[in-house]
PDB file of C-alpha atoms in Angstrom:
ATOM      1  CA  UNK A  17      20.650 -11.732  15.944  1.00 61.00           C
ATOM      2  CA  UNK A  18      17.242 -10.251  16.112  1.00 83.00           C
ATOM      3  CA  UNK A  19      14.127 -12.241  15.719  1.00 92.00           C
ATOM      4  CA  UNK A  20      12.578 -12.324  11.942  1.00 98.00           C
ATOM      5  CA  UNK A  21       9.158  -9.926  12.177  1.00 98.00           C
ATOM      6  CA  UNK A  22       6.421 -10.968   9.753  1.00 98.00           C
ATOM      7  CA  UNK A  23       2.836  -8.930   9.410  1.00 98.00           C
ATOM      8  CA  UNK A  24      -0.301  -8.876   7.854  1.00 98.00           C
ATOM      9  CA  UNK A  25      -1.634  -5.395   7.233  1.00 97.00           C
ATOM     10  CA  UNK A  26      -4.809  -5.476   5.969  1.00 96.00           C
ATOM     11  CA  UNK A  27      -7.951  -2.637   5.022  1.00 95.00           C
ATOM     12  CA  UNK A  28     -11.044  -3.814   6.744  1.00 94.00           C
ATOM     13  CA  UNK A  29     -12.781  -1.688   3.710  1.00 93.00           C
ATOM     14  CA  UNK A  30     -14.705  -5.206   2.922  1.00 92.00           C
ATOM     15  CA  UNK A  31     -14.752  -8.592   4.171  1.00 94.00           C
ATOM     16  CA  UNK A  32     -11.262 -11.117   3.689  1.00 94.00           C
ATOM     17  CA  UNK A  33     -11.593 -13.126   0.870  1.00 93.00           C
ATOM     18  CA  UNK A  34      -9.155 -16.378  -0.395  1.00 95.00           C
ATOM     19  CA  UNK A  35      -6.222 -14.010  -1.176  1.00 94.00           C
ATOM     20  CA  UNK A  36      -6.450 -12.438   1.935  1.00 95.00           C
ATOM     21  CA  UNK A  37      -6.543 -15.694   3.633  1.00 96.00           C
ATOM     22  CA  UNK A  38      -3.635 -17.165   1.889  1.00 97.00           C
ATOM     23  CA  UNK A  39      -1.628 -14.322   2.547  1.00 97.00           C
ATOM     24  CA  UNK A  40      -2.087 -13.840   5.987  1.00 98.00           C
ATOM     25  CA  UNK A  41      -1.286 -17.624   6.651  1.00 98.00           C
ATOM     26  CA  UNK A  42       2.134 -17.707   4.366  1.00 98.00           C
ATOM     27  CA  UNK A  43       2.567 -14.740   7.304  1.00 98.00           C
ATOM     28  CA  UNK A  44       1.477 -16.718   9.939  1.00 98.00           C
ATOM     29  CA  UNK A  45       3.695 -20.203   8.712  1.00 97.00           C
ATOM     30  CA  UNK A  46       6.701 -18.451   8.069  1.00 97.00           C
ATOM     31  CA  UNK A  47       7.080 -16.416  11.704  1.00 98.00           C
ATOM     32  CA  UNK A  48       6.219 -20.346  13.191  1.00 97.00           C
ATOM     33  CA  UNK A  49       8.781 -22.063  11.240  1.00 97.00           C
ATOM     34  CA  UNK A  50      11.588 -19.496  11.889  1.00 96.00           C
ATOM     35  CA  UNK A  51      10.805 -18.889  15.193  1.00 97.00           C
ATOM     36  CA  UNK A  52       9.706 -15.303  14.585  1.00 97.00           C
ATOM     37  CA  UNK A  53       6.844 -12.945  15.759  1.00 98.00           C
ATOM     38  CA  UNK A  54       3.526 -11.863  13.551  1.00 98.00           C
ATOM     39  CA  UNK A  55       1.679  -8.957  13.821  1.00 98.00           C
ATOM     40  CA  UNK A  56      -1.439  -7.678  12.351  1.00 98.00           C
ATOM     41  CA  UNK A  57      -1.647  -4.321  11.518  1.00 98.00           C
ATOM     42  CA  UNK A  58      -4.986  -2.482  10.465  1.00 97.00           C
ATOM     43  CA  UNK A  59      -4.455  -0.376   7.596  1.00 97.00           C
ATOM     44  CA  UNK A  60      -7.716   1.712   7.727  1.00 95.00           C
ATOM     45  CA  UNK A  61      -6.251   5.621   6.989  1.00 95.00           C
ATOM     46  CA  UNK A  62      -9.569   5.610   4.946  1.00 92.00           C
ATOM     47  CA  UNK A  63     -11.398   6.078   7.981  1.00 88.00           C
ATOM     48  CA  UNK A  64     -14.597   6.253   6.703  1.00 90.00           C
ATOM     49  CA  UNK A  65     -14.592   2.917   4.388  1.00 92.00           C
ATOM     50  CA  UNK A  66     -12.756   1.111   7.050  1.00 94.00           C
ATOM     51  CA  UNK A  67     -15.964   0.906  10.045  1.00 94.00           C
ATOM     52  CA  UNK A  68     -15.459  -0.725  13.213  1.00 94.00           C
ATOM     53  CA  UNK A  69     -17.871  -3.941  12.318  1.00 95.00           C
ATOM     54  CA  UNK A  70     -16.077  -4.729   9.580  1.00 95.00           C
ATOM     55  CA  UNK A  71     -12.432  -4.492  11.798  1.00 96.00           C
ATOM     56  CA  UNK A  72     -14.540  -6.877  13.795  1.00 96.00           C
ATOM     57  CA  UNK A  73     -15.945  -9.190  11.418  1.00 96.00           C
ATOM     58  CA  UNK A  74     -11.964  -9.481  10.016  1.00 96.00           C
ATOM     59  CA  UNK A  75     -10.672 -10.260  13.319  1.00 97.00           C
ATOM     60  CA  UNK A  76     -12.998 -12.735  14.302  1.00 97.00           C
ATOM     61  CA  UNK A  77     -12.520 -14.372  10.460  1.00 97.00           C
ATOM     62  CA  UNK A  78      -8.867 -14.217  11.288  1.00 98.00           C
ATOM     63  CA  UNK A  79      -8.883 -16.365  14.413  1.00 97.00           C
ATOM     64  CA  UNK A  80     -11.587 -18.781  12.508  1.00 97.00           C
ATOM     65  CA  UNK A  81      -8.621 -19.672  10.090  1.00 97.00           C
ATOM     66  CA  UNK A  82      -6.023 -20.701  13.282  1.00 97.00           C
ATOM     67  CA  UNK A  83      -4.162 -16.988  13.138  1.00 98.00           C
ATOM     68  CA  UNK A  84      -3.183 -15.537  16.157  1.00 97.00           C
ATOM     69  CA  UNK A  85      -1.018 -12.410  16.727  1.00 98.00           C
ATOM     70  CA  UNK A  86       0.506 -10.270  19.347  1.00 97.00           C
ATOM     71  CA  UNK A  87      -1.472  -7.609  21.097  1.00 96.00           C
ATOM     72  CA  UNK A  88      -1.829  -4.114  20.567  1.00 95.00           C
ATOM     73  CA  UNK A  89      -2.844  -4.176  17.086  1.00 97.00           C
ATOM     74  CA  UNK A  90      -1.542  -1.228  15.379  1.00 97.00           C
ATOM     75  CA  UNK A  91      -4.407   0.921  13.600  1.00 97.00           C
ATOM     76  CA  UNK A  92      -3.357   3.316  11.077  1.00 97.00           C
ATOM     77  CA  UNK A  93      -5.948   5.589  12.181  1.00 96.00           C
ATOM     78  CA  UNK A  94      -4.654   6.254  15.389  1.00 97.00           C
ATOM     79  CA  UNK A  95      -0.885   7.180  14.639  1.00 97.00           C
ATOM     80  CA  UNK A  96      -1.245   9.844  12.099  1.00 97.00           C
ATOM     81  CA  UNK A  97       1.285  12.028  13.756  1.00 97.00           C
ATOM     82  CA  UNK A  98       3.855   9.293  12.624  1.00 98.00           C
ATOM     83  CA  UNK A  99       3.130   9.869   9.059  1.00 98.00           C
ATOM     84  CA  UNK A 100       2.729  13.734   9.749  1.00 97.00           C
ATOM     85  CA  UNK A 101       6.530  13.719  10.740  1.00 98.00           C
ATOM     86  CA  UNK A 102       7.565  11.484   7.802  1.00 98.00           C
ATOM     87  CA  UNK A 103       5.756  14.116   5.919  1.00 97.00           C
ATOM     88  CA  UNK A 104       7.421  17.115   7.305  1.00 97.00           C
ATOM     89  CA  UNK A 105      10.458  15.933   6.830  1.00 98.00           C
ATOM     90  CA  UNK A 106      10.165  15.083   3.429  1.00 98.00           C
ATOM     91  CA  UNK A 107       9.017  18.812   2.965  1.00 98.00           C
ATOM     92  CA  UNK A 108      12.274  19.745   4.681  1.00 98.00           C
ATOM     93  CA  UNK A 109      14.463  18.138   2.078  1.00 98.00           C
ATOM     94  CA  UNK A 110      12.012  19.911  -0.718  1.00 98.00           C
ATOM     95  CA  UNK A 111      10.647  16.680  -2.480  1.00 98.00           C
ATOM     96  CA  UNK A 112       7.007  16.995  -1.542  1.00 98.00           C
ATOM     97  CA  UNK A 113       4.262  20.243  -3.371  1.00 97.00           C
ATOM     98  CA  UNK A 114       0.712  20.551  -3.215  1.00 97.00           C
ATOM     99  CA  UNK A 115      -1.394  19.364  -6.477  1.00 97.00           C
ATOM    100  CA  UNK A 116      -4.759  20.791  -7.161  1.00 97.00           C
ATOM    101  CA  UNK A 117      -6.045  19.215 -10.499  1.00 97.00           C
ATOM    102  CA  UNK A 118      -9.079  17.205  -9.967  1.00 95.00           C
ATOM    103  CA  UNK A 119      -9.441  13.800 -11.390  1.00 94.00           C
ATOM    104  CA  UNK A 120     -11.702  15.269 -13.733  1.00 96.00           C
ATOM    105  CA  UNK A 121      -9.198  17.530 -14.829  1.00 97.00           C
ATOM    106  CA  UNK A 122      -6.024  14.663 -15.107  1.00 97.00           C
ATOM    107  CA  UNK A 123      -8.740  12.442 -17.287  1.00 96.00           C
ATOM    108  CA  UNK A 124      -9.708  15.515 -19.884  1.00 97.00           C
ATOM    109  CA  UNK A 125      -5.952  15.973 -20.283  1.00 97.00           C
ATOM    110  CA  UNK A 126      -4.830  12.510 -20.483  1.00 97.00           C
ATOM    111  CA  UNK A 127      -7.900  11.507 -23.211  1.00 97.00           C
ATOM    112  CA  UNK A 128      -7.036  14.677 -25.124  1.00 96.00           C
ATOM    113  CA  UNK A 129      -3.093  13.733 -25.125  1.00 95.00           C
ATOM    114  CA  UNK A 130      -4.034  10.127 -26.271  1.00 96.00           C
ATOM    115  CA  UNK A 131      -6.406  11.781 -28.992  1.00 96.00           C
ATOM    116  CA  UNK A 132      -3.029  12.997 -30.963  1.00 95.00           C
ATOM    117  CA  UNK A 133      -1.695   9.296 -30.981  1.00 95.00           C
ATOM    118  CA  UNK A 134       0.837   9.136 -28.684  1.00 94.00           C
ATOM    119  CA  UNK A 135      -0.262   7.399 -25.497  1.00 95.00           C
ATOM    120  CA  UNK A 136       0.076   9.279 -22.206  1.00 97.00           C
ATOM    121  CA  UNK A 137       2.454   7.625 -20.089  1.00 97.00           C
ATOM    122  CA  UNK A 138       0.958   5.372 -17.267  1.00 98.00           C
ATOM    123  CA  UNK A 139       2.477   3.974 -14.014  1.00 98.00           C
ATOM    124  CA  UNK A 140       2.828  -0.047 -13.944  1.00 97.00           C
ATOM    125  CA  UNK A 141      -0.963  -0.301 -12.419  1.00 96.00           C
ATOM    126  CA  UNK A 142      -2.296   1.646 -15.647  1.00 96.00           C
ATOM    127  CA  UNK A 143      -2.840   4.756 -14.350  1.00 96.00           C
ATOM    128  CA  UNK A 144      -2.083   7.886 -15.984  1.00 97.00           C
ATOM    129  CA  UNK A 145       0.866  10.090 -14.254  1.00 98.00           C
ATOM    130  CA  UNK A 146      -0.038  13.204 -12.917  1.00 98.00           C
ATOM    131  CA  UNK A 147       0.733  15.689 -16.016  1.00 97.00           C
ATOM    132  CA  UNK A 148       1.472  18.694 -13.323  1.00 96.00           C
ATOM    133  CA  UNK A 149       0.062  21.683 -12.922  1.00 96.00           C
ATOM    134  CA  UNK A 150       1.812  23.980 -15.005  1.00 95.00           C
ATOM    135  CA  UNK A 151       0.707  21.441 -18.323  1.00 94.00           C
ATOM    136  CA  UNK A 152      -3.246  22.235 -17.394  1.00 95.00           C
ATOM    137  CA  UNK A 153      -3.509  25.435 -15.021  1.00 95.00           C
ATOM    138  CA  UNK A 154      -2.767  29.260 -16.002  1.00 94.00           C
ATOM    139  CA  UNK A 155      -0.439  30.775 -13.875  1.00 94.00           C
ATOM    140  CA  UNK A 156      -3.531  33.409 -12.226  1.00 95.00           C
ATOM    141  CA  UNK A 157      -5.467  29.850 -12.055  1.00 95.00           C
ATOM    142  CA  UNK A 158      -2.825  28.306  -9.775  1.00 94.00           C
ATOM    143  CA  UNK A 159      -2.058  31.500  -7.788  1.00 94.00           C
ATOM    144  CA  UNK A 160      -6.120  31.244  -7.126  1.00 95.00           C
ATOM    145  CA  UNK A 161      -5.915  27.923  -5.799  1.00 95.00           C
ATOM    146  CA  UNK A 162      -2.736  28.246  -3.573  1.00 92.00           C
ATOM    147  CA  UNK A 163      -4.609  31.336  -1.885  1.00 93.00           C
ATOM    148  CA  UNK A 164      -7.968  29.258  -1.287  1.00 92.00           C
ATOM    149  CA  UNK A 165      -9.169  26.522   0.658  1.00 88.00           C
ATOM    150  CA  UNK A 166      -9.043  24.431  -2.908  1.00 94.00           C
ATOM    151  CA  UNK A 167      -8.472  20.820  -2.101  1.00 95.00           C
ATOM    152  CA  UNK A 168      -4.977  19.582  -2.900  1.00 97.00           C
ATOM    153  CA  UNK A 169      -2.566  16.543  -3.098  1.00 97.00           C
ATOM    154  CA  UNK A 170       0.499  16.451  -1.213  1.00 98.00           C
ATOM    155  CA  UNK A 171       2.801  14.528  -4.115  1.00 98.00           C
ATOM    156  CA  UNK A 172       6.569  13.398  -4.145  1.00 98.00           C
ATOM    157  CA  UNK A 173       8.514  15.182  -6.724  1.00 98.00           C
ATOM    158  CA  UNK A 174      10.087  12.413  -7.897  1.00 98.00           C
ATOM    159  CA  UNK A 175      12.662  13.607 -10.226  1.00 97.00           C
ATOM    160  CA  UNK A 176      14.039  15.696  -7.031  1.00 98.00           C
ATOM    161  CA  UNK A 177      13.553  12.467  -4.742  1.00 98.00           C
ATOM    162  CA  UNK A 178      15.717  10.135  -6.645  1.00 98.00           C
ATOM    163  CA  UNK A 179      18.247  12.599  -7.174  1.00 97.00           C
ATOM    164  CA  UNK A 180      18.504  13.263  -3.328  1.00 97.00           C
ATOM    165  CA  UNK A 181      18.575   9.619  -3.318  1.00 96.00           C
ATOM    166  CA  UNK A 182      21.238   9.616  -5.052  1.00 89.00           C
ATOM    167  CA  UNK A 183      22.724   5.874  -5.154  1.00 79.00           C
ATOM    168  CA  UNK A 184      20.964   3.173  -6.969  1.00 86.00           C
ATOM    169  CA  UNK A 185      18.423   1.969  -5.192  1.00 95.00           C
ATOM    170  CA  UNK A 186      17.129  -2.127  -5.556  1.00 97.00           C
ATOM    171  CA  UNK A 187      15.853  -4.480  -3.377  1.00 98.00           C
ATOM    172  CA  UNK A 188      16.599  -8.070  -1.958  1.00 98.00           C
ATOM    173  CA  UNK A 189      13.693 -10.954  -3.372  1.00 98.00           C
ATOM    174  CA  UNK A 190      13.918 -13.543  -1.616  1.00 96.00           C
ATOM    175  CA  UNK A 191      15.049 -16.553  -4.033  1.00 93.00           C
ATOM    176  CA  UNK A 192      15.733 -13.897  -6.515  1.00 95.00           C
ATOM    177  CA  UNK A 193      18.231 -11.911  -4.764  1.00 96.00           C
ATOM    178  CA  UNK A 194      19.031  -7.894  -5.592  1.00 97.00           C
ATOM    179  CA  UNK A 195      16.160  -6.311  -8.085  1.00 98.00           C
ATOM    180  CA  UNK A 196      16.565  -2.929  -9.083  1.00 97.00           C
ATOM    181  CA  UNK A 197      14.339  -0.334  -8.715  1.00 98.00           C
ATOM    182  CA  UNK A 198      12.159   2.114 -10.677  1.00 97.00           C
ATOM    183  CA  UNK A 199      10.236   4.875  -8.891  1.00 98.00           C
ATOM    184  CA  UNK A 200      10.423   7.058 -11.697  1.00 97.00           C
ATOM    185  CA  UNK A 201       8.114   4.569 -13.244  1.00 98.00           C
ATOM    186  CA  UNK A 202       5.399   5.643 -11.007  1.00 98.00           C
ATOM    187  CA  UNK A 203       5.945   9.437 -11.674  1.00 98.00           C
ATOM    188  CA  UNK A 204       5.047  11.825  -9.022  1.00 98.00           C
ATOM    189  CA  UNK A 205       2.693   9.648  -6.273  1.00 98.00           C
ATOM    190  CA  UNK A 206       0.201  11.009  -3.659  1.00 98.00           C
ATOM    191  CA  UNK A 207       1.969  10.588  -0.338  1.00 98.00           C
ATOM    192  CA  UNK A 208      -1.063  12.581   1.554  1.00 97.00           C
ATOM    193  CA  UNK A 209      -4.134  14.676   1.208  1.00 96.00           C
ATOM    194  CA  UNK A 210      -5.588  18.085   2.413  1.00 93.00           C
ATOM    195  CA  UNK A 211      -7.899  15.761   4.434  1.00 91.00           C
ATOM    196  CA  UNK A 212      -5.728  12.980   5.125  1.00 92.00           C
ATOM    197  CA  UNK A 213      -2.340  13.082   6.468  1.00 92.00           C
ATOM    198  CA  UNK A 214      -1.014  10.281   4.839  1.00 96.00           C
ATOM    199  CA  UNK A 215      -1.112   7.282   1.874  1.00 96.00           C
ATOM    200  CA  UNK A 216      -0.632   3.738   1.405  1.00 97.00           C
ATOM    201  CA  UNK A 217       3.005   4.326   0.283  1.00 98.00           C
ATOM    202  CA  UNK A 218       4.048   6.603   3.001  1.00 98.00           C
ATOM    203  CA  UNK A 219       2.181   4.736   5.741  1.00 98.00           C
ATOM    204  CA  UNK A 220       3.542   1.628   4.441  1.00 98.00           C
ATOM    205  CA  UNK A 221       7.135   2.664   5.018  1.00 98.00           C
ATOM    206  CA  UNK A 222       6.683   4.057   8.331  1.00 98.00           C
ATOM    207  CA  UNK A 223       4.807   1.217   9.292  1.00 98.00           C
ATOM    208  CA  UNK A 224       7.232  -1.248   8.932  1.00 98.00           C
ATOM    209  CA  UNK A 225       9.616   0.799  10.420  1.00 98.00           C
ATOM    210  CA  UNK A 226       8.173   1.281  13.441  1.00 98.00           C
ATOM    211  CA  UNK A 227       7.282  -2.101  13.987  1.00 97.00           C
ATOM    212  CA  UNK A 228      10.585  -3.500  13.085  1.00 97.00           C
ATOM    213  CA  UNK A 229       9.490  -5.636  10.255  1.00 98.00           C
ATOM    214  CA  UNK A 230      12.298  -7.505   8.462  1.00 98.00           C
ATOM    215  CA  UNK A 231      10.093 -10.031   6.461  1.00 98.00           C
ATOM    216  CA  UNK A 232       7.692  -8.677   3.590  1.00 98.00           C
ATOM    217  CA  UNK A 233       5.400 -11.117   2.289  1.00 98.00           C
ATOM    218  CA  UNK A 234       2.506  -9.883   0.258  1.00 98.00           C
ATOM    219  CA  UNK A 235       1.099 -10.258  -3.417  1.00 96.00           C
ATOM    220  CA  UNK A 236       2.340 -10.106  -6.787  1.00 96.00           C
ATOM    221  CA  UNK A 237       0.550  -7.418  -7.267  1.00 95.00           C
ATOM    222  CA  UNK A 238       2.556  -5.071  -5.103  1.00 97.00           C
ATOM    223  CA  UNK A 239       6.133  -5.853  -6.857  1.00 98.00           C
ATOM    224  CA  UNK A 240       6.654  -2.525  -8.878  1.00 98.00           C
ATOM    225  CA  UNK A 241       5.441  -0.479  -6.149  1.00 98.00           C
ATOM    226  CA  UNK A 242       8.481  -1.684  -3.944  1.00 98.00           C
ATOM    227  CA  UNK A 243      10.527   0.468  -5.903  1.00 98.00           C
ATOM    228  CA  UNK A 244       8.465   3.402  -4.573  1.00 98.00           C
ATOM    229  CA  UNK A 245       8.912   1.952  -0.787  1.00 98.00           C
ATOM    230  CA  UNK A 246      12.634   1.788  -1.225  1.00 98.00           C
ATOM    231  CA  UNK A 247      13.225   5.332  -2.701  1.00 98.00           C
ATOM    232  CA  UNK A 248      10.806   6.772   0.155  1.00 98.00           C
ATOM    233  CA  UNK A 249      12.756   4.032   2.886  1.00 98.00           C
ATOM    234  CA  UNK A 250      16.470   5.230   1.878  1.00 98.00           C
ATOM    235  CA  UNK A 251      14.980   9.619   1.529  1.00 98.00           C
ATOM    236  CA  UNK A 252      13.231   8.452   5.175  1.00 98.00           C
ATOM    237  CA  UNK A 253      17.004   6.523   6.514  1.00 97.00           C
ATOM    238  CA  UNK A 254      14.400   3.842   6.865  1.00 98.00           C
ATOM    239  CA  UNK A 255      15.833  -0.144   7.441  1.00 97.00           C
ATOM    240  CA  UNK A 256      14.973  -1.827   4.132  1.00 97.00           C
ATOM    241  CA  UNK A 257      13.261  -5.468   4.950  1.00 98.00           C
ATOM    242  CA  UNK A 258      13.687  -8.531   2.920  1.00 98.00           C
ATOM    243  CA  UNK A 259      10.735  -8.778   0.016  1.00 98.00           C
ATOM    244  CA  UNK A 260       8.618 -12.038  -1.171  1.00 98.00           C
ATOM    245  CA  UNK A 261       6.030 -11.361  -3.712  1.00 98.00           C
ATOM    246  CA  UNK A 262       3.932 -14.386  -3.260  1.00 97.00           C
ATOM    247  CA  UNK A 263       1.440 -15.519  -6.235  1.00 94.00           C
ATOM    248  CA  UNK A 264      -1.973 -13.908  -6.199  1.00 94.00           C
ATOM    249  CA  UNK A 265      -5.369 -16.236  -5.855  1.00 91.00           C
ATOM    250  CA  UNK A 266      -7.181 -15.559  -9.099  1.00 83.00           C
ATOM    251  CA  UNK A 267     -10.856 -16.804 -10.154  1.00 77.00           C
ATOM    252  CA  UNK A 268     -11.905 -19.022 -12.842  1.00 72.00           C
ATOM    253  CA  UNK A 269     -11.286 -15.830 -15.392  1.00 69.00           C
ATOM    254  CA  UNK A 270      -7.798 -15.531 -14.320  1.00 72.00           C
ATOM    255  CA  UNK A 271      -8.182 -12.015 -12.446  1.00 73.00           C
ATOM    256  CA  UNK A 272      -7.442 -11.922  -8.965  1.00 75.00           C
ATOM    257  CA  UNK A 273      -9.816 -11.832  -6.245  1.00 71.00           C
ATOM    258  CA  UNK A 274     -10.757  -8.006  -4.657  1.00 71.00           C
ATOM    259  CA  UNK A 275     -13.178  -7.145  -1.962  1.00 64.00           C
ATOM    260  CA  UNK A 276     -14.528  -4.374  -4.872  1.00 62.00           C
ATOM    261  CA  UNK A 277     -15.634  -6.925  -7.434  1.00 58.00           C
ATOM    262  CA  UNK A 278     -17.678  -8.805  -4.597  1.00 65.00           C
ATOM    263  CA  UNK A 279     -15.799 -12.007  -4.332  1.00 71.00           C
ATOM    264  CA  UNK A 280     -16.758 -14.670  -2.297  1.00 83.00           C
ATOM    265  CA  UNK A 281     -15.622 -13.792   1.423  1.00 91.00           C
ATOM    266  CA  UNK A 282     -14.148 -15.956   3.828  1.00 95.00           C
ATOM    267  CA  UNK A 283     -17.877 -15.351   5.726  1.00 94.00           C
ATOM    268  CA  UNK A 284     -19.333 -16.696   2.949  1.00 94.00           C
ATOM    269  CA  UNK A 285     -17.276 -19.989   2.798  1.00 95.00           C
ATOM    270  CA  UNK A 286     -17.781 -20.492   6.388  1.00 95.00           C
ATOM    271  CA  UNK A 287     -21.201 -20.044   6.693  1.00 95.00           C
ATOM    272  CA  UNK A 288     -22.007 -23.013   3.529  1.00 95.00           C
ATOM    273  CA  UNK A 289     -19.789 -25.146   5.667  1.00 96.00           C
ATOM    274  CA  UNK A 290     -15.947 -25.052   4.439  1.00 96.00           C
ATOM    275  CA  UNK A 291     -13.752 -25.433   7.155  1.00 97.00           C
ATOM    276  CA  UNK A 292     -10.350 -23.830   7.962  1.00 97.00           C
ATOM    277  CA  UNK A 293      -8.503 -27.130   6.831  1.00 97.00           C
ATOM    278  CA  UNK A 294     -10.109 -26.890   3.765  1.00 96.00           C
ATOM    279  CA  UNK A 295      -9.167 -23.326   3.045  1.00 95.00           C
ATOM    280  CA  UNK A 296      -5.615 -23.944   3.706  1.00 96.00           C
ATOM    281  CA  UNK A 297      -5.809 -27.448   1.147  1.00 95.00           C
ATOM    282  CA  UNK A 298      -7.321 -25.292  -1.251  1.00 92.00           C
ATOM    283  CA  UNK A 299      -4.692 -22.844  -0.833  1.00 94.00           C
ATOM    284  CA  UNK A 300      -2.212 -25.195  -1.211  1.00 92.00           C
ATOM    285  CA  UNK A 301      -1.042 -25.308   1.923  1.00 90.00           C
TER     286      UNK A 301
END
């Protein structure tokens, strides 16, 4: 049998914080204790967000903590051709189009639907799903757009994707055992941009894949979006890795800690003196 492959893929976007922390050491624990190999992958596709102190600062906040990892680190940013194939493939089967309404646009549409009293659906993160084209645009509107240089979304059609699918797709939770999926939850997701050749979900997937993961550890808050990594994994003839959605660190006001909202960094703990044994008691661990 093959060796169990854990990772840690974070967005140097911001510094780590507690969650980050705690995550990357269940990572960390669990390739020790069953004698399996960790990686760290760099998820920075947002190449502009993601700058090269802040990859720095992570890494050297990373070892501070007792992680170590094998060597090369994958970067997102340098294997775009890997999610350009996933992508053309996709195309091949006929699941993928190009979207041009503007966020603008989706929010007019979306505040005017919920003006009549019936809510417009949202995906299980709250966000509206894209309402398509055809519900917003004029026919000479579109036909303007597809012969410009308009910006444009490359979505999953995912009506057409879980048909092509075809079986019924779940996944194996670790202590939980088979959970079944629901892309169609999500509606029709952003797997790339005009600018950029790829997403979180599609990079994600081809990610793992590539690097042989078999274990998936990462937050709570990334449970209903498996079912969108397992309908793009079985489209893809991807392996499908085992799944643990660990608890999320949350603040005193119950909402979990983001590098957005400013939370206290891992920087910031260890310059007023906490020490790495103290951030793995306060973890719990």
């Amino acid at each position: 049998m093959s060796l169990p492959v854990y990772r840690f893929a974070p967005s140097p976007n911001g510094h780590l914080h507690l969650g980050h922390a705690y995550s990357a050491l269940l990572n960390y624990e669990a390739a020790k204790q069953n004698n399996g190999r960790f990686l760290l992958r760099i998820e920075d596709i947002d190449t502009v967000r993601c700058t090269p102190q802040l990859q720095e600062d992570m890494l050297e906040d990373l070892h501070w903590l007792g992680v170590n990892w094998e060597t090369p680190v994958r970067r997102q940013s340098e294997h775009f051709d890997d999610y350009t194939k996933a992508l053309t493939k996709l195309d091949a089967m006929g699941v993928i189009y190009k979207a041009y309404l503007t966020r603008a646009q989706i929010k007019r549409f979306v505040a005017e639907h919920d003006a009549t009293g019936t809510p417009w659906p949202r995906d299980p993160d709250g966000a509206p799903l894209y309402p398509g084209d055809n519900n917003v645009l004029s026919h000479e509107e579109q036909n303007s757009l597809h012969q410009s240089e308009a910006p444009y979304a490359l979505r999953l059609n995912m009506g057409k994707a879980i048909e092509l699918a075809g079986s019924r797709l779940n996944w194996t939770e670790a202590h939980h055992g088979k959970i079944e999926a629901s892309p169609a939850a999500w509606g029709d997701v952003t797997l790339a941009r005009k600018d950029t050749p790829t997403s979180y979900h599609l990079s994600v997937v081809t990610d793992d894949a590539l690097q042989g993961i078999t274990h998936i550890v990462r937050g709570k808050d990334l449970y209903h979006a498996t079912s969108v990594h397992r309908l793009l994994q079985t489209l893809l003839e991807l392996p499908e890795p085992l799944y643990e959605h660990h608890d999320l660190i949350l603040d005193e006001a119950g909402r979990k800690l983001a590098k957005s909202a400013k939370d206290t960094s891992l920087r910031e703990l260890k310059a007023s003196g906490v020490t790495p044994e103290q951030i793995r008691k306060r973890l719990g661990l």
